N, CA, C and O atoms as a CHARMM CRD file, in Angstrom:
* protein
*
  340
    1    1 UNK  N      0.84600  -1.18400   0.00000 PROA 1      0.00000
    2    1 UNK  CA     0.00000   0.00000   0.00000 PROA 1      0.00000
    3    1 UNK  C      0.88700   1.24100   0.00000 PROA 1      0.00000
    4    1 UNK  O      1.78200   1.27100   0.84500 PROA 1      0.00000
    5    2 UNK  N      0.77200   2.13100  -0.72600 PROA 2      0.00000
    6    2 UNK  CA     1.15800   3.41200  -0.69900 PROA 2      0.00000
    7    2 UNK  C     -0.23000   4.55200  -0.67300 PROA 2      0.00000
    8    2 UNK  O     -1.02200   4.72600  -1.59900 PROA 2      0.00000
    9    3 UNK  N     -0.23400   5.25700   0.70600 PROA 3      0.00000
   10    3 UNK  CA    -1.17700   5.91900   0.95600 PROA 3      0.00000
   11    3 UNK  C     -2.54100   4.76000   1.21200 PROA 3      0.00000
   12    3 UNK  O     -2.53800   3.72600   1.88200 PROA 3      0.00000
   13    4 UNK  N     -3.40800   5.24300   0.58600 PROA 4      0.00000
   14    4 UNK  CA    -4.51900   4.58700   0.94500 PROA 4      0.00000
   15    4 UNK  C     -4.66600   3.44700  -0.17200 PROA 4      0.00000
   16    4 UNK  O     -5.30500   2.45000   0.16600 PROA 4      0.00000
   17    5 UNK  N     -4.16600   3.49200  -1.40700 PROA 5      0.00000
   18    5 UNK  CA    -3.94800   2.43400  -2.71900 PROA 5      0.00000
   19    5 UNK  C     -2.81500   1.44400  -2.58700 PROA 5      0.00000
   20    5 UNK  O     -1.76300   1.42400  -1.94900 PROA 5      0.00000
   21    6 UNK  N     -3.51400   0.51000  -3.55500 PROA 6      0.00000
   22    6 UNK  CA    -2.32400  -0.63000  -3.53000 PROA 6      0.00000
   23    6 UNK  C     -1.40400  -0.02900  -4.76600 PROA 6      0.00000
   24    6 UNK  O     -1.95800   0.51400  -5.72300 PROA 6      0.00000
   25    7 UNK  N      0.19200  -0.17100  -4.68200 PROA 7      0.00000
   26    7 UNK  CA     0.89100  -0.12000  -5.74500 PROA 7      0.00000
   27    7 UNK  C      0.44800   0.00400  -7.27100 PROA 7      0.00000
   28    7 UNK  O      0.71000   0.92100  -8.04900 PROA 7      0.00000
   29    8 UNK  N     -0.53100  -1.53100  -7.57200 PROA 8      0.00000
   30    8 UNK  CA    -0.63100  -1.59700  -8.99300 PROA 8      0.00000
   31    8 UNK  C     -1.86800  -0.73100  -8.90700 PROA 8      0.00000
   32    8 UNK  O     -2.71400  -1.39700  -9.50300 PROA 8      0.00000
   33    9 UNK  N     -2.41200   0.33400  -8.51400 PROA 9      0.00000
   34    9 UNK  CA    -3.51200   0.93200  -8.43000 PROA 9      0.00000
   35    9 UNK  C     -2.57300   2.12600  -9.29600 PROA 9      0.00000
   36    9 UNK  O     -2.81800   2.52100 -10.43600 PROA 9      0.00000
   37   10 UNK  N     -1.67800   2.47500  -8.60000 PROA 10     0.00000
   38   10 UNK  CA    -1.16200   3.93300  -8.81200 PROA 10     0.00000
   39   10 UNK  C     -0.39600   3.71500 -10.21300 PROA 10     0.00000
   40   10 UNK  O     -0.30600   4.48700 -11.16800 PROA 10     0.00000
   41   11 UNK  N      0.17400   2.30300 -10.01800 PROA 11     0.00000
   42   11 UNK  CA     0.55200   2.23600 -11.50600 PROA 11     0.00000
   43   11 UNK  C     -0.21000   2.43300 -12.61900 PROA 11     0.00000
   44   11 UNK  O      0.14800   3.17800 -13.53100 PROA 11     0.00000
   45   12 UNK  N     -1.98500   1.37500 -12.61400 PROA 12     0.00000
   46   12 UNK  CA    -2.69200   1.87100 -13.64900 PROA 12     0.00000
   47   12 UNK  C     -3.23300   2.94800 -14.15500 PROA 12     0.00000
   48   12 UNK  O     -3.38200   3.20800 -15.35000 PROA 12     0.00000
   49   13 UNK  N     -3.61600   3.76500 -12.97300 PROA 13     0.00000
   50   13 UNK  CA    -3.91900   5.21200 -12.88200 PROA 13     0.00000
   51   13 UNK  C     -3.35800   5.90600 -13.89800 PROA 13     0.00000
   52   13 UNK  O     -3.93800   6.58600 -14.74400 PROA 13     0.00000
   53   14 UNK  N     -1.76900   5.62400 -13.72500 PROA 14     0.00000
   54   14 UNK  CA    -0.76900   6.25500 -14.37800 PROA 14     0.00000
   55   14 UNK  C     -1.17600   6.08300 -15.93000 PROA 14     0.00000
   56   14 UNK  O     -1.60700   6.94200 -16.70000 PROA 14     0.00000
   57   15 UNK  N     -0.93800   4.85500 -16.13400 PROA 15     0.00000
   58   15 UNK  CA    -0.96400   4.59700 -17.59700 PROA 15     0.00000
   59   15 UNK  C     -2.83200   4.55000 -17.85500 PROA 15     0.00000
   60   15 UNK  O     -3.16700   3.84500 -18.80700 PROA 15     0.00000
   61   16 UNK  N     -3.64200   5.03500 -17.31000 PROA 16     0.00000
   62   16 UNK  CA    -5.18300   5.56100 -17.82700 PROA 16     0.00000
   63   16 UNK  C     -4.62600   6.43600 -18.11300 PROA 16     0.00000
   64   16 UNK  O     -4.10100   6.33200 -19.22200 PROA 16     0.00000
   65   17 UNK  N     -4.40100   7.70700 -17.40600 PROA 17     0.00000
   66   17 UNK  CA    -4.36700   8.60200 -17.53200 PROA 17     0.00000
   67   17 UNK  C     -2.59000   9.52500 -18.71300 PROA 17     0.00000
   68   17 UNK  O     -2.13200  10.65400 -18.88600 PROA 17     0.00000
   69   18 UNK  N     -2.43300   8.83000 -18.93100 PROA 18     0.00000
   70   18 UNK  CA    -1.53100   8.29500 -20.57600 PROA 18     0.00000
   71   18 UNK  C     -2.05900   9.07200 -21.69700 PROA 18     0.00000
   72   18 UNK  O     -1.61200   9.97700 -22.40200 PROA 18     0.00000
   73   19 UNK  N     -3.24300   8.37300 -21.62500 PROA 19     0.00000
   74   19 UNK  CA    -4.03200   8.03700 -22.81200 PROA 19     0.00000
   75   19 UNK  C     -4.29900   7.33400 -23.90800 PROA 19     0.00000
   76   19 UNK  O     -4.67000   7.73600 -25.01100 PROA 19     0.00000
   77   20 UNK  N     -4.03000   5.97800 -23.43100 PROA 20     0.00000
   78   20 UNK  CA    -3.81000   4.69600 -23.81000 PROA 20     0.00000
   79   20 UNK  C     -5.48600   4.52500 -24.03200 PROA 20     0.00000
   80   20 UNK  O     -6.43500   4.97200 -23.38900 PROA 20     0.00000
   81   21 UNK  N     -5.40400   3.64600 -25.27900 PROA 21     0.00000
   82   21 UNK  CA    -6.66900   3.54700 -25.68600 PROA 21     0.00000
   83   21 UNK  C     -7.07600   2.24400 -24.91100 PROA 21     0.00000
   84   21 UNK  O     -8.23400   1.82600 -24.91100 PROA 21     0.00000
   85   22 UNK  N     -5.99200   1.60700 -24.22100 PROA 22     0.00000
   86   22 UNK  CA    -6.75400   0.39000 -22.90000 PROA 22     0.00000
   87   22 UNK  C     -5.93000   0.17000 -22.36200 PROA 22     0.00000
   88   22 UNK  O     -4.75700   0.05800 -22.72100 PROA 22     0.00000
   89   23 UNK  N     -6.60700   0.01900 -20.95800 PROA 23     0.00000
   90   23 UNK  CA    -5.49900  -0.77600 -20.39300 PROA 23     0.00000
   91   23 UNK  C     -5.43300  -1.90800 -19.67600 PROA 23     0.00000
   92   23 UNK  O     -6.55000  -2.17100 -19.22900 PROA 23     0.00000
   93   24 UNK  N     -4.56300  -2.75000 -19.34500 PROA 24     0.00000
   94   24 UNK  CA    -4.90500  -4.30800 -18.81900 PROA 24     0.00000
   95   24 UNK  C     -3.58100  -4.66200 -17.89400 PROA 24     0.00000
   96   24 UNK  O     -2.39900  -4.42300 -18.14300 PROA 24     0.00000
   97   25 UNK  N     -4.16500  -5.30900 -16.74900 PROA 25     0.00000
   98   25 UNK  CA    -2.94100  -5.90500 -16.30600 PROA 25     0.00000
   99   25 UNK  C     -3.20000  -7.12600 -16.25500 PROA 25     0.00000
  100   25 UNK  O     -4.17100  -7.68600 -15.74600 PROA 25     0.00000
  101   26 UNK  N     -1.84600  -7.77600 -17.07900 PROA 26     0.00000
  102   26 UNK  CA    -1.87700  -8.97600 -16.94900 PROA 26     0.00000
  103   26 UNK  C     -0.88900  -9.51000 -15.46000 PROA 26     0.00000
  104   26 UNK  O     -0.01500  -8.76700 -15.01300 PROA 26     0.00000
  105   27 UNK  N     -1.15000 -10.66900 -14.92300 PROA 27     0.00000
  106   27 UNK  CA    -0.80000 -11.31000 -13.70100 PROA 27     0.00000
  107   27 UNK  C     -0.68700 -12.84600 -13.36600 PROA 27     0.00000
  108   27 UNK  O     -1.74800 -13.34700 -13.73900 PROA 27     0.00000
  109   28 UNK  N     -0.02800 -13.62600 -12.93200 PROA 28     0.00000
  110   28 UNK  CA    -0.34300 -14.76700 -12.21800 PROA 28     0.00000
  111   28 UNK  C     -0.32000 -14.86100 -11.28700 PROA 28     0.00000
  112   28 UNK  O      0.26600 -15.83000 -10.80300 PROA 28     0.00000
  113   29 UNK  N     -1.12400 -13.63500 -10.24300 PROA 29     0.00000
  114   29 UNK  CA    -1.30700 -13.70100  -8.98300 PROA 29     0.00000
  115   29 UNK  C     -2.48900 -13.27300  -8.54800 PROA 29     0.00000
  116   29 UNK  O     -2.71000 -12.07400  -8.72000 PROA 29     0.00000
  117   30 UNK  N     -3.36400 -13.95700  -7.99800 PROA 30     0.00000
  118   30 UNK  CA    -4.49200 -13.60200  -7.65600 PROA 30     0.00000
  119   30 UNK  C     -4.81700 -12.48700  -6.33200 PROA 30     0.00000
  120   30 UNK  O     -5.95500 -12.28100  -5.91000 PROA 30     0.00000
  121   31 UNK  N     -3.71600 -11.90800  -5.85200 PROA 31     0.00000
  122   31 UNK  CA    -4.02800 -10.96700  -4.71000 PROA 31     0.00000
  123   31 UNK  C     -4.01200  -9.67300  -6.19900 PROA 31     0.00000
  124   31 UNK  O     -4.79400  -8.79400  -6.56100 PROA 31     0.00000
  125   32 UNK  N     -3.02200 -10.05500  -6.57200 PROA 32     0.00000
  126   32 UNK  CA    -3.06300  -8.53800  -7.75200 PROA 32     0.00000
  127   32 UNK  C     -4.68500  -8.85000  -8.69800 PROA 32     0.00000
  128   32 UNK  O     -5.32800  -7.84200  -8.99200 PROA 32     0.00000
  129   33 UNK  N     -5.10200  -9.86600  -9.00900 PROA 33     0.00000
  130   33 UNK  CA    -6.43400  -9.65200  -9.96400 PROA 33     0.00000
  131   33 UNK  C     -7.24700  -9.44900  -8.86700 PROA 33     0.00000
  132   33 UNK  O     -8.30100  -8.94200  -9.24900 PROA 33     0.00000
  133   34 UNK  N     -7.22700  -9.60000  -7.81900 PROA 34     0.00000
  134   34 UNK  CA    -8.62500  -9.38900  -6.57400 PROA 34     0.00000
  135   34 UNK  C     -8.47100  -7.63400  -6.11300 PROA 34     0.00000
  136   34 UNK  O     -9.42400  -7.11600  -5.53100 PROA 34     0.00000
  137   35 UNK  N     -7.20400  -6.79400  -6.42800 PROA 35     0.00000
  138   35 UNK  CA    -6.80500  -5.79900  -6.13700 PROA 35     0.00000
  139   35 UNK  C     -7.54300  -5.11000  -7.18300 PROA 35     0.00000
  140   35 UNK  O     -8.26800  -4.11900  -7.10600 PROA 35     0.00000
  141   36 UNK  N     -7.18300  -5.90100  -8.27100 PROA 36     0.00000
  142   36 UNK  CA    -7.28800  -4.51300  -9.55600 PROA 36     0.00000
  143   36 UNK  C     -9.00700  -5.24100 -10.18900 PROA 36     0.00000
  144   36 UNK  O     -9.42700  -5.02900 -11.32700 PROA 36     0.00000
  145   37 UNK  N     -9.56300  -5.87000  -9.39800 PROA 37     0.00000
  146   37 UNK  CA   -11.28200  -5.89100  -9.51000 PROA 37     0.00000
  147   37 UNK  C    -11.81400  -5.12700  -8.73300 PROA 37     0.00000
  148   37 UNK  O    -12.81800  -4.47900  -9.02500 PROA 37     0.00000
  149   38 UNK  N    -11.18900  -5.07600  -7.54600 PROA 38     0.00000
  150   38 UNK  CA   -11.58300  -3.87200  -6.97100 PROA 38     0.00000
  151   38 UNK  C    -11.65000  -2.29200  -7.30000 PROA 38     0.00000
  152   38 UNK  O    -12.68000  -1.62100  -7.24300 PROA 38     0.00000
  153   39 UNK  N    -10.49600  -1.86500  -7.62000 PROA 39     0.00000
  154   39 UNK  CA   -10.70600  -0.83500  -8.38500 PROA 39     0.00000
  155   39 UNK  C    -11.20000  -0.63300 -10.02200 PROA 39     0.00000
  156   39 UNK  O    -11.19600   0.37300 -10.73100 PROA 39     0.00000
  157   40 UNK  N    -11.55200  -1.80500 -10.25200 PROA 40     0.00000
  158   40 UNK  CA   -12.07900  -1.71200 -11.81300 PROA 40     0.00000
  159   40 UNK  C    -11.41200  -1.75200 -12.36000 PROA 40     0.00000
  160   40 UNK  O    -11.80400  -0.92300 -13.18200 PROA 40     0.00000
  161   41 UNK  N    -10.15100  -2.20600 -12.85600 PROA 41     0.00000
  162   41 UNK  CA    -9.30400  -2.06800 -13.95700 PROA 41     0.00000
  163   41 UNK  C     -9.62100  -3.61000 -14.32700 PROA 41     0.00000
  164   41 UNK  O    -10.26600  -4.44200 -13.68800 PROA 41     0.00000
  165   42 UNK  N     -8.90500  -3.72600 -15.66000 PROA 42     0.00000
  166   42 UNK  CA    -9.05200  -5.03600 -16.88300 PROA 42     0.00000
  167   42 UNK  C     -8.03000  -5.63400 -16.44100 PROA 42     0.00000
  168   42 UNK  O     -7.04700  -4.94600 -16.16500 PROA 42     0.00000
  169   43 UNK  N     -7.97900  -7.25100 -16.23100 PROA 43     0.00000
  170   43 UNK  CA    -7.67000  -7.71400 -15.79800 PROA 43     0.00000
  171   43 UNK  C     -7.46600  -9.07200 -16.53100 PROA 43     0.00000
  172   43 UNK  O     -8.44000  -9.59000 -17.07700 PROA 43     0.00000
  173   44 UNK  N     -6.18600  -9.70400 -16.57100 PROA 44     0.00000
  174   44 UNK  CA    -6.29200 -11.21700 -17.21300 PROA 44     0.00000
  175   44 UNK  C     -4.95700 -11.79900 -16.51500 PROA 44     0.00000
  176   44 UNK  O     -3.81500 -11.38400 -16.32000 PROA 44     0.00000
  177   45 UNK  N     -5.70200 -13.00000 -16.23400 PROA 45     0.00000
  178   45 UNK  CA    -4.67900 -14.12200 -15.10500 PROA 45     0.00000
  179   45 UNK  C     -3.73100 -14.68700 -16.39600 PROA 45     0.00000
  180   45 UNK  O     -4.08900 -14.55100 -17.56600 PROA 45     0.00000
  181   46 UNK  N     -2.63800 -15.25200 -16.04700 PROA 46     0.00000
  182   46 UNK  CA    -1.39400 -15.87100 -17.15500 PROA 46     0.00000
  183   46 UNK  C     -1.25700 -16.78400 -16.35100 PROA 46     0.00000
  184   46 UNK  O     -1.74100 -17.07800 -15.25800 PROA 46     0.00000
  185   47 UNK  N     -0.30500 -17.33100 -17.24900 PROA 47     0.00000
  186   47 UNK  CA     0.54700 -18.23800 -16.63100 PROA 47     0.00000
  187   47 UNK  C      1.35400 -17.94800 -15.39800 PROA 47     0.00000
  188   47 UNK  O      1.93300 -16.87000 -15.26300 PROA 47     0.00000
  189   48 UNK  N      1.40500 -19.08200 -14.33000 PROA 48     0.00000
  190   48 UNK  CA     2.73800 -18.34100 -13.31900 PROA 48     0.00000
  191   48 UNK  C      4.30000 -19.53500 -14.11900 PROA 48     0.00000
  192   48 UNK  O      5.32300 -19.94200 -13.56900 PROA 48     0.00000
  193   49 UNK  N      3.95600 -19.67000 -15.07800 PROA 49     0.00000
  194   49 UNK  CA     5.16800 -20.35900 -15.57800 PROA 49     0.00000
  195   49 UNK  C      6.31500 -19.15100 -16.40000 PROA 49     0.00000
  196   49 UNK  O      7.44600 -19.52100 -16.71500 PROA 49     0.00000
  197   50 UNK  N      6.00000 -18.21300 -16.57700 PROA 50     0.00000
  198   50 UNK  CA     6.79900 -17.24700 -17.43600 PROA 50     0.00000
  199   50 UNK  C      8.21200 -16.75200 -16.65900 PROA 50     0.00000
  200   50 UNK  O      8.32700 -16.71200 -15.43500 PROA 50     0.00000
  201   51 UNK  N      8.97900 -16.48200 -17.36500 PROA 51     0.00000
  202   51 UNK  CA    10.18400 -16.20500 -17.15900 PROA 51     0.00000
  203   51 UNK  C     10.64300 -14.63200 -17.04000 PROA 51     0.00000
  204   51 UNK  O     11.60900 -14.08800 -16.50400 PROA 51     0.00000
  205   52 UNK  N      9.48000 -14.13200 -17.80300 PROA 52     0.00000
  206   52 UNK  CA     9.85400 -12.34900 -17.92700 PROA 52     0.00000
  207   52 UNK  C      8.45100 -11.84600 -18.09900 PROA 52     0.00000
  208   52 UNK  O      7.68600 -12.73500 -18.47100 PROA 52     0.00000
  209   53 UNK  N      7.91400 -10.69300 -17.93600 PROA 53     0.00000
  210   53 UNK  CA     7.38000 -10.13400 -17.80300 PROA 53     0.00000
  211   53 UNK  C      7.05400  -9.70300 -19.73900 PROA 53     0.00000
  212   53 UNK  O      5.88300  -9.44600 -20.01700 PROA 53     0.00000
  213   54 UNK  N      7.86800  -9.67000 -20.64200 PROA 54     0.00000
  214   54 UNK  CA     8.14800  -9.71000 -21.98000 PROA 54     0.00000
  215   54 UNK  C      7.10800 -10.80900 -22.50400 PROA 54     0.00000
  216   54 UNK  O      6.15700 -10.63500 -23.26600 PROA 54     0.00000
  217   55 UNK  N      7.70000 -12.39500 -21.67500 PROA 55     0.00000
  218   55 UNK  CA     6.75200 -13.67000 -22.11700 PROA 55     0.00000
  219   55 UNK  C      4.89600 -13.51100 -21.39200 PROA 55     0.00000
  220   55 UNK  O      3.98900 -13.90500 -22.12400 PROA 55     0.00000
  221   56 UNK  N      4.67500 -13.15200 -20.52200 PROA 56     0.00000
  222   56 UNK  CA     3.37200 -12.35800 -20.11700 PROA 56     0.00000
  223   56 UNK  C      2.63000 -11.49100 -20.54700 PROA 56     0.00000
  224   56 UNK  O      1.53000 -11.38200 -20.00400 PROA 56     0.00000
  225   57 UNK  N      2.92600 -10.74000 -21.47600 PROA 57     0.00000
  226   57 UNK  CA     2.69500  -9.85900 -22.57200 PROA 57     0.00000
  227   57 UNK  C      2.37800 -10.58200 -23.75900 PROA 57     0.00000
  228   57 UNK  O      1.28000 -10.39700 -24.28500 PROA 57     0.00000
  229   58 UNK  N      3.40900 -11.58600 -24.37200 PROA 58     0.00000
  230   58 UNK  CA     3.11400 -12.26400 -25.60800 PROA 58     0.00000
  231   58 UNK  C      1.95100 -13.53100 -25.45300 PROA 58     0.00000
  232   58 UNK  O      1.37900 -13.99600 -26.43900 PROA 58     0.00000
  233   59 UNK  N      1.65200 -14.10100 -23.76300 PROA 59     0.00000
  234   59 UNK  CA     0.45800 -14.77900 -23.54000 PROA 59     0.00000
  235   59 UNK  C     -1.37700 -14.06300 -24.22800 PROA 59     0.00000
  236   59 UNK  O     -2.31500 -14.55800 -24.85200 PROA 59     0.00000
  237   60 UNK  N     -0.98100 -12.35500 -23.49000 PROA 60     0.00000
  238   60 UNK  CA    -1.95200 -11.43700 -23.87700 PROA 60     0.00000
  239   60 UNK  C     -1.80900 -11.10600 -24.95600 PROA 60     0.00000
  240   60 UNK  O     -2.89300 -11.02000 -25.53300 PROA 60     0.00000
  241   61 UNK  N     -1.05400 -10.88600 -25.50200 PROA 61     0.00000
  242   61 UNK  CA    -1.29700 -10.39900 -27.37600 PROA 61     0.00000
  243   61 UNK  C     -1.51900 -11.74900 -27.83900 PROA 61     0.00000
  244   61 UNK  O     -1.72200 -11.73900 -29.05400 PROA 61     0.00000
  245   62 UNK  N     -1.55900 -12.88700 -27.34700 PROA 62     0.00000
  246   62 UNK  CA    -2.39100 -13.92800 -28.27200 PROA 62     0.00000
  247   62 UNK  C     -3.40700 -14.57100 -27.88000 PROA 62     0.00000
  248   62 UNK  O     -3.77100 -15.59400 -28.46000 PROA 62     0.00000
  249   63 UNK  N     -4.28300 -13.87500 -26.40400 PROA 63     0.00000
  250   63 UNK  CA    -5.10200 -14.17400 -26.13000 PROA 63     0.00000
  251   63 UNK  C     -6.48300 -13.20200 -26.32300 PROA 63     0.00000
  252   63 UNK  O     -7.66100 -13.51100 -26.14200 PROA 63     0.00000
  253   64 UNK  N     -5.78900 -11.68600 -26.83500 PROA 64     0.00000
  254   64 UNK  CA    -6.59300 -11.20500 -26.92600 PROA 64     0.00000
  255   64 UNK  C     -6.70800 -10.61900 -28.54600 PROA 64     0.00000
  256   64 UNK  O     -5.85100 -11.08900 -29.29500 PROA 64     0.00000
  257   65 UNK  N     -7.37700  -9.94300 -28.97300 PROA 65     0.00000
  258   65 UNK  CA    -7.79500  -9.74200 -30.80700 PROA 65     0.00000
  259   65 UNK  C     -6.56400  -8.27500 -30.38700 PROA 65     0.00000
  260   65 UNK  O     -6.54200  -7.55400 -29.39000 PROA 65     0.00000
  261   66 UNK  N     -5.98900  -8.28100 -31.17500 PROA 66     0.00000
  262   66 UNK  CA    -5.01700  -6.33900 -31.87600 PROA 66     0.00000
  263   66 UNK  C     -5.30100  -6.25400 -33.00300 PROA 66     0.00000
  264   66 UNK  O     -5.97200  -7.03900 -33.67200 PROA 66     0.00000
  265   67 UNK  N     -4.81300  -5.29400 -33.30900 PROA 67     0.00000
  266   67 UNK  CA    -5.05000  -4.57400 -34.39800 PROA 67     0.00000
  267   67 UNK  C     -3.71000  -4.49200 -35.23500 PROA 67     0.00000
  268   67 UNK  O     -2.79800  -4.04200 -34.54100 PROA 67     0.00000
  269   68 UNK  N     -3.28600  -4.83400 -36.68000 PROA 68     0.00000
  270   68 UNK  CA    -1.83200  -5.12800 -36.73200 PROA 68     0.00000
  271   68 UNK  C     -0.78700  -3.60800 -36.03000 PROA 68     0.00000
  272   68 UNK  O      0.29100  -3.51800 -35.44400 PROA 68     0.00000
  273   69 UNK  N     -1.88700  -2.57300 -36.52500 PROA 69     0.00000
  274   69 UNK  CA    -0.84300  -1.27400 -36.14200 PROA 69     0.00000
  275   69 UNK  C     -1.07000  -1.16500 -34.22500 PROA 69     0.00000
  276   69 UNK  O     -1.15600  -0.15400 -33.52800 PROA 69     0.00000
  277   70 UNK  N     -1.10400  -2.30100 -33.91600 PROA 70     0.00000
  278   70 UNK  CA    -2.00600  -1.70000 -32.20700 PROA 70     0.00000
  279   70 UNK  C     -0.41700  -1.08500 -31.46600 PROA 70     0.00000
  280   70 UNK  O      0.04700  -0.33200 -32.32200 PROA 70     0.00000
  281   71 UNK  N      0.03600  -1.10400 -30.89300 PROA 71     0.00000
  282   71 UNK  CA     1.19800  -0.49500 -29.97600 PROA 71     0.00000
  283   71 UNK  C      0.91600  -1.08500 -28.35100 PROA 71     0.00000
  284   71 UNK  O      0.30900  -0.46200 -27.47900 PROA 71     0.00000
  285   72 UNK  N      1.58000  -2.56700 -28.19700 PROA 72     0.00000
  286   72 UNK  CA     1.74100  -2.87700 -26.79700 PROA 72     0.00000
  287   72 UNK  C      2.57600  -2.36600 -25.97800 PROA 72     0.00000
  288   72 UNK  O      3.68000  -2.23000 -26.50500 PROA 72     0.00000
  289   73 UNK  N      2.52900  -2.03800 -24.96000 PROA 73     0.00000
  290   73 UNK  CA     3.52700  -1.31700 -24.30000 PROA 73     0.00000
  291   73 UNK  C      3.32700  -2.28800 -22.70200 PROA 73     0.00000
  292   73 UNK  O      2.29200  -2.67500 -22.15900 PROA 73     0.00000
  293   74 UNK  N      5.13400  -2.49000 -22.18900 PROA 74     0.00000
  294   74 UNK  CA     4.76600  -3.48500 -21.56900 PROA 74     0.00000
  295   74 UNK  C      5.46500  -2.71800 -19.82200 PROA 74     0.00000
  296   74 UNK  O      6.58600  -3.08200 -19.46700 PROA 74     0.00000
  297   75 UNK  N      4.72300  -1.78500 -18.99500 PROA 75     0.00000
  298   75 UNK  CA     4.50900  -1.35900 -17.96200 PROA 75     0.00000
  299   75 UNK  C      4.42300  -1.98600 -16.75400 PROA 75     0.00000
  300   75 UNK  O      3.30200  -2.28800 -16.34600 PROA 75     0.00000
  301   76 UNK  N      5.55100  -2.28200 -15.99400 PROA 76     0.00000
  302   76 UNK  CA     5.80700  -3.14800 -15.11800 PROA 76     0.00000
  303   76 UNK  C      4.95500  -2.74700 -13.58400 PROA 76     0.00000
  304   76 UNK  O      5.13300  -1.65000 -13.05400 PROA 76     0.00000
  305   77 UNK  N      4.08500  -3.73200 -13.02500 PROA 77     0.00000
  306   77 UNK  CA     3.21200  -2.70700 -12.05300 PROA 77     0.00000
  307   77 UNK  C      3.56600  -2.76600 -11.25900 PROA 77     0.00000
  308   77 UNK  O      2.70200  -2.61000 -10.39600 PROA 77     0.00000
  309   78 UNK  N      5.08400  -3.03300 -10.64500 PROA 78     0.00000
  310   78 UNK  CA     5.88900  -2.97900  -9.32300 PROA 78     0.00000
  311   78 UNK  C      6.81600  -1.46100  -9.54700 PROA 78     0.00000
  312   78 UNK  O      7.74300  -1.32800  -8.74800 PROA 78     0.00000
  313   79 UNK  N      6.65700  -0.54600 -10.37800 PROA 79     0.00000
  314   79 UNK  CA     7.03000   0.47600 -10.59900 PROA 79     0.00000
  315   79 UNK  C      6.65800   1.68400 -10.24400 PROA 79     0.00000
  316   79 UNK  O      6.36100   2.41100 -11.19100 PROA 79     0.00000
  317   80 UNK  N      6.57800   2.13200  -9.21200 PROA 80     0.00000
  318   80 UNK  CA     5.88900   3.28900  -9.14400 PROA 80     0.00000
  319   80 UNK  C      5.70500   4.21700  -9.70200 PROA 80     0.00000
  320   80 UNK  O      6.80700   4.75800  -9.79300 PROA 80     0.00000
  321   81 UNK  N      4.88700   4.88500 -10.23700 PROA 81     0.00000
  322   81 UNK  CA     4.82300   6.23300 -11.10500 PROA 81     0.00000
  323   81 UNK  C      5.83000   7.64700 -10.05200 PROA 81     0.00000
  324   81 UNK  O      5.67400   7.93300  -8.86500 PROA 81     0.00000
  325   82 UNK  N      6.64800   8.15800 -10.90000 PROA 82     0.00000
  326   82 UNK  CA     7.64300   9.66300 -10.78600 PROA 82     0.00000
  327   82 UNK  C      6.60200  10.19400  -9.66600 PROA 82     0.00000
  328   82 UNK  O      6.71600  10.09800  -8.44400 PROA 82     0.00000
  329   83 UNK  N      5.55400  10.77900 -10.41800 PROA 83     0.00000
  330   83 UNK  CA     4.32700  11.86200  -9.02200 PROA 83     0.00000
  331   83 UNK  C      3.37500  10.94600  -8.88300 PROA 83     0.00000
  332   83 UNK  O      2.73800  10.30800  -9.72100 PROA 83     0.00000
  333   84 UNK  N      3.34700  10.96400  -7.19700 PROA 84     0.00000
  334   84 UNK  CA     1.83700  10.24000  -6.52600 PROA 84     0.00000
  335   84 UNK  C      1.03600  11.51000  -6.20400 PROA 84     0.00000
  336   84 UNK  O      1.62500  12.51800  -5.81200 PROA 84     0.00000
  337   85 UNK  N     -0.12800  11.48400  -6.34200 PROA 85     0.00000
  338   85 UNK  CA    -1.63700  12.29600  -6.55700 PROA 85     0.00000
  339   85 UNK  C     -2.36900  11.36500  -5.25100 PROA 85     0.00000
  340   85 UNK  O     -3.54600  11.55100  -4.94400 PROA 85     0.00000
């Protein structure tokens, strides 16, 4: 917790407020998908077999439909955002 939010809260915040036409965290941990249902963010469980955070990303770009020009961007949610609000 930082302040009254969990970590990956302040992270998504961050990247909503981007202006990213979506956003999703992917996870193989269920305290982080029970976190980020709570605050409403998109959410998809992976594998806990992955090696990088890179291979967790390529689970979601083939689980979900893109667009060929789409732009993944891969935002680590143990990162805190520069300014907390």
């Amino acid at each position: 917790m930082i302040g009254e939010r969990p970590l990956i809260q302040w992270v998504w915040q961050s990247a909503v407020a981007s202006g990213a036409a979506s956003v999703l965290i992917a996870t193989d941990d269920e305290r982080i998908r029970a976190a980020a249902a709570r605050f409403g963010a998109d959410c998809l469980m992976t594998s806990a077999h992955h090696a990088s955070g890179t291979d967790r990303i390529a689970e979601v770009v083939r689980a979900r439909e893109f667009a060929a020009d789409d732009i993944v961007v891969n935002l680590q949610g143990d990162e805190p955002p520069c300014r907390l609000k």
